[in-house]
Coordinates of C-alpha atoms (C1' of nucleotides) in Angstrom, one line a residue:
Chain A
M1 CA 128.9 83.1 72.4
A2 CA 129.1 79.9 74.5
D3 CA 127.2 80.1 77.7
D4 CA 130.0 79.0 80.1
Q5 CA 131.6 81.3 82.7
L6 CA 135.0 81.7 81.0
S7 CA 133.5 82.3 77.5
R8 CA 131.3 85.1 79.0
A9 CA 134.3 86.6 80.7
F10 CA 136.6 86.6 77.7
T11 CA 133.7 87.9 75.5
A12 CA 133.1 90.7 77.9
L13 CA 136.7 91.9 77.8
A14 CA 136.9 91.5 74.0
D15 CA 135.2 94.9 73.6
P16 CA 137.3 98.1 74.1
T17 CA 134.3 100.0 75.5
R18 CA 133.8 97.3 78.2
R19 CA 137.5 97.2 78.9
D20 CA 137.5 100.9 79.4
I21 CA 134.6 100.6 81.8
V22 CA 136.4 97.9 83.8
A23 CA 139.5 100.1 83.9
R24 CA 137.5 103.0 85.3
L25 CA 135.6 100.8 87.8
S26 CA 139.0 99.6 89.1
L27 CA 139.5 103.2 90.3
A28 CA 136.1 103.9 91.7
D29 CA 132.5 102.6 91.7
A30 CA 130.4 104.6 89.2
T31 CA 126.8 104.9 88.0
P32 CA 125.8 104.0 84.4
G33 CA 125.4 107.8 83.7
Q34 CA 128.9 108.5 84.9
L35 CA 130.3 105.6 82.9
A36 CA 128.4 106.7 79.8
E37 CA 129.5 110.3 79.9
P38 CA 132.9 110.0 78.1
F39 CA 131.5 107.8 75.3
A40 CA 130.1 108.9 72.0
M41 CA 127.2 106.5 72.4
S42 CA 123.8 106.4 74.0
L43 CA 123.2 105.6 77.7
Q44 CA 121.2 102.6 76.4
A45 CA 124.2 101.2 74.6
V46 CA 126.3 101.5 77.8
S47 CA 123.5 99.9 79.8
K48 CA 123.8 96.9 77.4
H49 CA 127.6 96.7 78.0
L50 CA 127.0 96.8 81.7
K51 CA 124.6 93.9 81.4
V52 CA 127.2 91.9 79.5
L53 CA 129.8 92.6 82.2
E54 CA 127.3 91.7 85.0
E55 CA 126.3 88.4 83.4
A56 CA 130.0 87.6 83.1
G57 CA 130.3 88.2 86.8
L58 CA 132.8 91.0 86.3
I59 CA 130.6 93.7 88.0
S60 CA 127.8 93.8 90.5
R61 CA 125.2 96.5 91.0
T62 CA 123.5 98.0 94.1
R63 CA 120.8 100.5 94.3
D64 CA 121.0 104.1 95.4
A65 CA 117.7 105.9 94.7
Q66 CA 117.4 106.0 90.9
R67 CA 121.1 105.3 90.6
R68 CA 122.5 101.8 90.0
P69 CA 126.2 102.1 91.1
C70 CA 128.5 99.5 89.5
H71 CA 131.2 97.7 91.4
L72 CA 134.1 95.7 89.9
E73 CA 134.3 92.1 91.2
T74 CA 137.8 90.6 91.0
A75 CA 137.0 86.9 91.4
V76 CA 136.3 86.3 87.7
L77 CA 139.4 88.3 86.8
D78 CA 141.3 85.9 88.9
E79 CA 139.8 82.9 87.0
M80 CA 140.9 84.5 83.7
T81 CA 144.5 85.0 84.8
A82 CA 144.5 81.5 86.2
W83 CA 143.4 80.1 82.9
V84 CA 145.8 82.1 80.7
D85 CA 148.7 81.6 83.1
R86 CA 148.2 77.9 83.3
Y87 CA 148.7 77.3 79.6
R88 CA 151.4 80.0 79.2
R89 CA 153.3 78.2 81.9
S90 CA 152.7 74.8 80.4
A91 CA 153.9 76.0 77.0
E92 CA 157.0 77.8 78.4
E93 CA 157.9 74.7 80.5
R94 CA 157.7 72.6 77.4
F95 CA 159.9 75.0 75.4
R96 CA 162.4 75.0 78.3
R97 CA 162.6 71.2 78.2
L98 CA 163.0 71.3 74.4
D99 CA 165.9 73.7 74.8
A100 CA 167.5 71.3 77.2
V101 CA 167.1 68.4 74.7
L102 CA 168.6 70.5 72.0
A103 CA 171.6 71.4 74.2
A104 CA 172.0 67.7 75.0
M105 CA 172.0 66.8 71.3
D106 CA 174.7 69.4 70.8
D107 CA 176.8 67.6 73.4
D108 CA 176.1 64.2 71.9
V109 CA 176.6 65.4 68.3
Q110 CA 178.8 62.3 67.6
D111 CA 175.8 60.0 68.3
D112 CA 173.0 59.2 66.1
E113 CA 170.2 61.6 65.5
L114 CA 167.5 61.6 68.2
Q115 CA 164.0 60.9 67.1
D116 CA 161.6 62.8 69.2
N117 CA 158.1 61.8 68.6
H118 CA 155.5 63.5 70.7
E119 CA 152.2 61.8 70.4
D120 CA 151.1 62.8 73.8
Q121 CA 148.1 65.0 74.1
Q122 CA 145.7 65.2 77.0
D123 CA 143.0 67.5 78.1
E124 CA 141.7 67.9 81.6
D125 CA 139.9 71.1 80.9
E126 CA 137.0 71.6 78.6
G127 CA 136.0 68.6 76.6
A128 CA 134.8 68.8 73.0
P129 CA 132.2 71.4 72.5
S130 CA 128.7 70.3 71.6
P131 CA 127.9 70.9 67.9
Chain B
M1 CA 135.1 92.9 66.9
A2 CA 137.4 95.8 67.3
D3 CA 140.7 95.5 65.4
D4 CA 143.2 96.1 68.2
Q5 CA 145.5 93.5 69.5
L6 CA 143.9 93.0 72.9
S7 CA 140.4 92.8 71.4
R8 CA 141.5 90.1 69.0
A9 CA 143.2 88.1 71.8
F10 CA 140.2 88.2 74.1
T11 CA 137.8 87.4 71.2
A12 CA 140.0 84.4 70.3
L13 CA 139.8 82.9 73.8
A14 CA 136.1 83.7 74.1
D15 CA 135.3 80.5 72.2
P16 CA 135.6 77.1 73.9
T17 CA 136.8 75.3 70.8
R18 CA 139.7 77.8 70.5
R19 CA 140.5 77.5 74.2
D20 CA 140.7 73.8 73.8
I21 CA 143.0 74.2 70.9
V22 CA 145.2 76.5 72.9
A23 CA 145.2 74.0 75.8
R24 CA 146.4 71.2 73.5
L25 CA 149.0 73.3 71.8
S26 CA 150.4 74.2 75.2
L27 CA 151.4 70.5 75.4
A28 CA 152.6 69.9 71.9
D29 CA 152.6 71.5 68.5
A30 CA 150.0 70.0 66.2
T31 CA 148.7 70.1 62.6
P32 CA 145.2 71.3 61.8
G33 CA 144.2 67.7 61.1
Q34 CA 145.4 66.5 64.5
L35 CA 143.7 69.5 66.1
A36 CA 140.4 68.8 64.3
E37 CA 140.3 65.1 65.1
P38 CA 138.5 65.2 68.5
F39 CA 135.9 67.8 67.4
A40 CA 132.5 67.1 65.9
M41 CA 133.0 69.7 63.2
S42 CA 134.6 69.9 59.8
L43 CA 138.3 70.5 59.2
Q44 CA 137.3 73.8 57.5
A45 CA 135.7 75.0 60.7
V46 CA 138.8 74.3 62.7
S47 CA 140.9 76.0 60.0
K48 CA 138.8 79.1 60.6
H49 CA 139.4 78.9 64.3
L50 CA 143.2 78.6 63.7
K51 CA 143.0 81.7 61.5
V52 CA 141.4 83.6 64.3
L53 CA 144.1 82.4 66.8
E54 CA 146.8 83.3 64.3
E55 CA 145.5 86.8 63.6
A56 CA 145.4 87.3 67.4
G57 CA 149.1 86.4 67.5
L58 CA 148.3 83.5 69.8
I59 CA 149.7 80.8 67.4
S60 CA 152.2 80.7 64.5
R61 CA 152.4 78.2 61.7
T62 CA 155.3 76.7 59.9
R63 CA 155.3 74.3 56.9
D64 CA 156.1 70.6 56.7
A65 CA 155.1 69.2 53.3
Q66 CA 151.3 69.5 53.1
R67 CA 151.1 69.9 56.9
R68 CA 151.0 73.3 58.6
P69 CA 152.0 72.6 62.2
C70 CA 150.7 75.1 64.7
H71 CA 152.8 76.5 67.6
L72 CA 151.5 78.3 70.6
E73 CA 153.0 81.8 71.1
T74 CA 153.1 83.1 74.7
A75 CA 153.8 86.8 74.2
V76 CA 150.1 87.7 73.7
L77 CA 149.1 85.5 76.6
D78 CA 151.5 87.6 78.7
E79 CA 149.8 90.8 77.5
M80 CA 146.4 89.4 78.5
T81 CA 147.5 88.5 82.0
A82 CA 149.2 91.9 82.3
W83 CA 146.0 93.7 81.4
V84 CA 143.7 91.6 83.6
D85 CA 146.1 91.7 86.6
R86 CA 146.7 95.4 86.3
Y87 CA 143.0 96.2 87.0
R88 CA 142.5 93.4 89.4
R89 CA 145.4 94.8 91.5
S90 CA 144.1 98.3 91.1
A91 CA 140.6 97.4 92.4
E92 CA 141.9 95.2 95.2
E93 CA 144.3 97.9 96.4
R94 CA 141.4 100.3 96.4
F95 CA 139.2 97.9 98.4
R96 CA 142.1 97.5 100.9
R97 CA 142.3 101.2 101.4
L98 CA 138.5 101.4 101.8
D99 CA 138.6 98.7 104.4
A100 CA 141.1 100.8 106.3
V101 CA 138.9 103.8 106.1
L102 CA 135.9 101.9 107.4
A103 CA 137.9 100.5 110.2
A104 CA 139.0 104.0 111.2
M105 CA 135.3 105.1 111.0
D106 CA 134.4 102.2 113.2
D107 CA 136.9 103.4 115.7
D108 CA 135.4 106.9 115.5
V109 CA 131.9 105.6 116.0
Q110 CA 133.0 103.7 119.0
D111 CA 134.7 106.8 120.4
D112 CA 131.5 108.8 119.7
E113 CA 129.4 106.3 121.4
L114 CA 131.7 106.4 124.4
Q115 CA 131.5 110.2 124.6
D116 CA 128.1 111.0 123.3
N117 CA 125.3 109.0 121.5
H118 CA 124.6 111.1 118.5
E119 CA 123.2 110.2 115.1
D120 CA 125.3 111.4 112.1
Q121 CA 124.9 111.4 108.4
Q122 CA 127.3 108.6 107.4
D123 CA 124.6 106.6 105.5
E124 CA 126.3 107.1 102.1
D125 CA 128.9 104.3 102.3
E126 CA 127.7 101.2 100.4
G127 CA 131.1 99.6 101.0
A128 CA 129.6 96.3 102.0
P129 CA 131.9 93.5 100.7
S130 CA 129.9 91.1 98.6
P131 CA 129.3 87.7 100.1
Chain C
dG1 C1' 151.8 62.2 34.5
dT2 C1' 147.8 60.3 38.1
dT3 C1' 146.3 59.5 42.7
dG4 C1' 145.8 60.6 47.6
dT5 C1' 146.5 63.5 51.6
dT6 C1' 146.3 67.9 53.9
dA7 C1' 144.8 72.3 54.3
dT8 C1' 142.7 76.7 52.7
dC9 C1' 139.5 79.5 49.9
dA10 C1' 134.7 80.9 48.6
dA11 C1' 129.9 81.2 49.0
dC12 C1' 126.2 80.6 51.8
dC13 C1' 123.2 80.6 56.1
dA14 C1' 121.1 81.3 60.8
dA15 C1' 122.3 83.4 65.1
dT16 C1' 124.5 86.9 67.6
dC17 C1' 126.6 91.6 68.4
dG18 C1' 126.8 96.5 69.0
dG19 C1' 124.5 100.2 68.0
dT20 C1' 120.0 103.1 67.4
dT21 C1' 115.2 105.1 68.8
dG22 C1' 111.1 105.1 71.6
dA23 C1' 108.5 103.7 75.7
dG24 C1' 108.3 103.1 80.5
dA25 C1' 109.8 101.9 85.2
dA26 C1' 111.6 103.6 89.7
dA27 C1' 112.7 106.9 92.7
dG28 C1' 113.0 111.9 94.7
dG29 C1' 111.4 116.7 94.9
dG30 C1' 108.3 120.5 93.6
Chain D
dC1 C1' 99.5 115.1 92.4
dC2 C1' 102.9 116.2 88.4
dC3 C1' 107.7 116.7 86.8
dT4 C1' 112.5 115.5 86.5
dT5 C1' 116.2 112.3 86.8
dT6 C1' 118.1 107.9 86.1
dC7 C1' 118.1 103.7 84.1
dT8 C1' 116.2 99.5 81.7
dC9 C1' 113.3 97.2 78.2
dA10 C1' 111.8 96.3 73.5
dA11 C1' 112.0 96.5 68.7
dC12 C1' 114.8 97.2 64.9
dC13 C1' 119.0 97.3 61.8
dG14 C1' 123.6 96.3 59.5
dA15 C1' 127.8 93.8 60.4
dT16 C1' 130.0 89.9 62.2
dT17 C1' 130.4 85.1 63.9
dG18 C1' 130.5 80.1 63.6
dG19 C1' 129.2 76.6 61.2
dT20 C1' 128.1 74.2 56.5
dT21 C1' 129.4 72.4 51.5
dG22 C1' 132.1 72.4 47.3
dA23 C1' 136.2 73.7 44.8
dT24 C1' 141.1 74.2 44.8
dA25 C1' 146.0 74.6 46.0
dA26 C1' 150.2 72.3 47.5
dC27 C1' 152.7 68.5 48.2
dA28 C1' 154.1 63.2 48.4
dA29 C1' 154.0 58.8 46.4
dC30 C1' 153.1 55.8 42.9

DNA sequence: GTTGTTATCAACCAATCGGTTGAGAAAGGG
DNA sequence: CCCTTTCTCAACCGATTGGTTGATAACAAC
C-alpha cells in the first residue's frame, strides 16, 4: 500500500470486516472485545484491523482501565467523499457538455461533421507515483 | 481482497496510480497508451491497473482499431460516496445528540451546585471531542 | 503477404495482507 | 501478593499485490 493519507483510508475500507467495524462504530463507541464478538476470528485479528483503521485516521482510541474504547472519526470520511465526489462531478459535467454538443450537432445536421479533438488533460492532484 | 462490489471499488482507489488514472479519465476518455505515458512504469503494469478498475466497475472500455479507449463510469463512485456518507452522517448525528445530553447534564450540574454541592458518579462519560 | 503499432496474456518475483498461535503488558480485584 | 480480564506484540504462514520481462493477439498501412 502507498503511505499517503488517502491510500490508507481507501485501503482501510477495502476490507468488509473493517467496513463492518466502521458501521458499528457509527452507532456507538466500542471496545476491541465488543467489536470482535460477532466475528469468527481471533481478537488479535480484530486488533490488527483496528490498527489499520487507526493509522488511516478513521478511528481514535482512549483508555478505560484495561479497555481501549474505539471512536469513529469523521474527518477522513469527509476527505474520501470529497475526493470521490470531485471526480464524479467532473466526469458528469463533461458528459453533460458532450450531450449538449451532440444535441447541437443534431440541430446543425445539414452542416459538415464536427471534429472534436480533446487533447486536454491536466492533473492538479497527485503527480506520478514514484517507482 | 474480498470479492464484493464495494471491496473491489475501495481496493481500486487505494492505489495512487489508479486514482491518478481516474482523475484523468474524469477529464477525457483515454487509451491505455495515453494513460501510461506520464508514468514511470511499463504499459503492461498500467494495463493491469486498468483491469482492476474495470473489474471494480469504475471504467468501461470500447474498441477503436487497436486502441481500447477507457471511459469513467460514475455509478460505482456514487455507491462509494453513499456508503461513506451514510456512516459519516450516522456518527455525526450521534455526536450531535451526545452534545445535547452533555449540555443538559451541564445544566443539571449547575442546578445541583446552586442547590447543594454534592459529588456524584458521572465519571463514566469520555465524550471529549477530539481536538 | 510483411511491417509497425497497440494492448493483453503468461510467468516470475519481492513485498504486503489477513489470518493464526503464543507470549506478555496493563489494569483491577481477590 | 497472585489471579483474571483485556488487549497488543511477535513470529509465522499461505494468498494476493504491484511490478518486471517476453511472447502474442489484433489491427492498420505498406
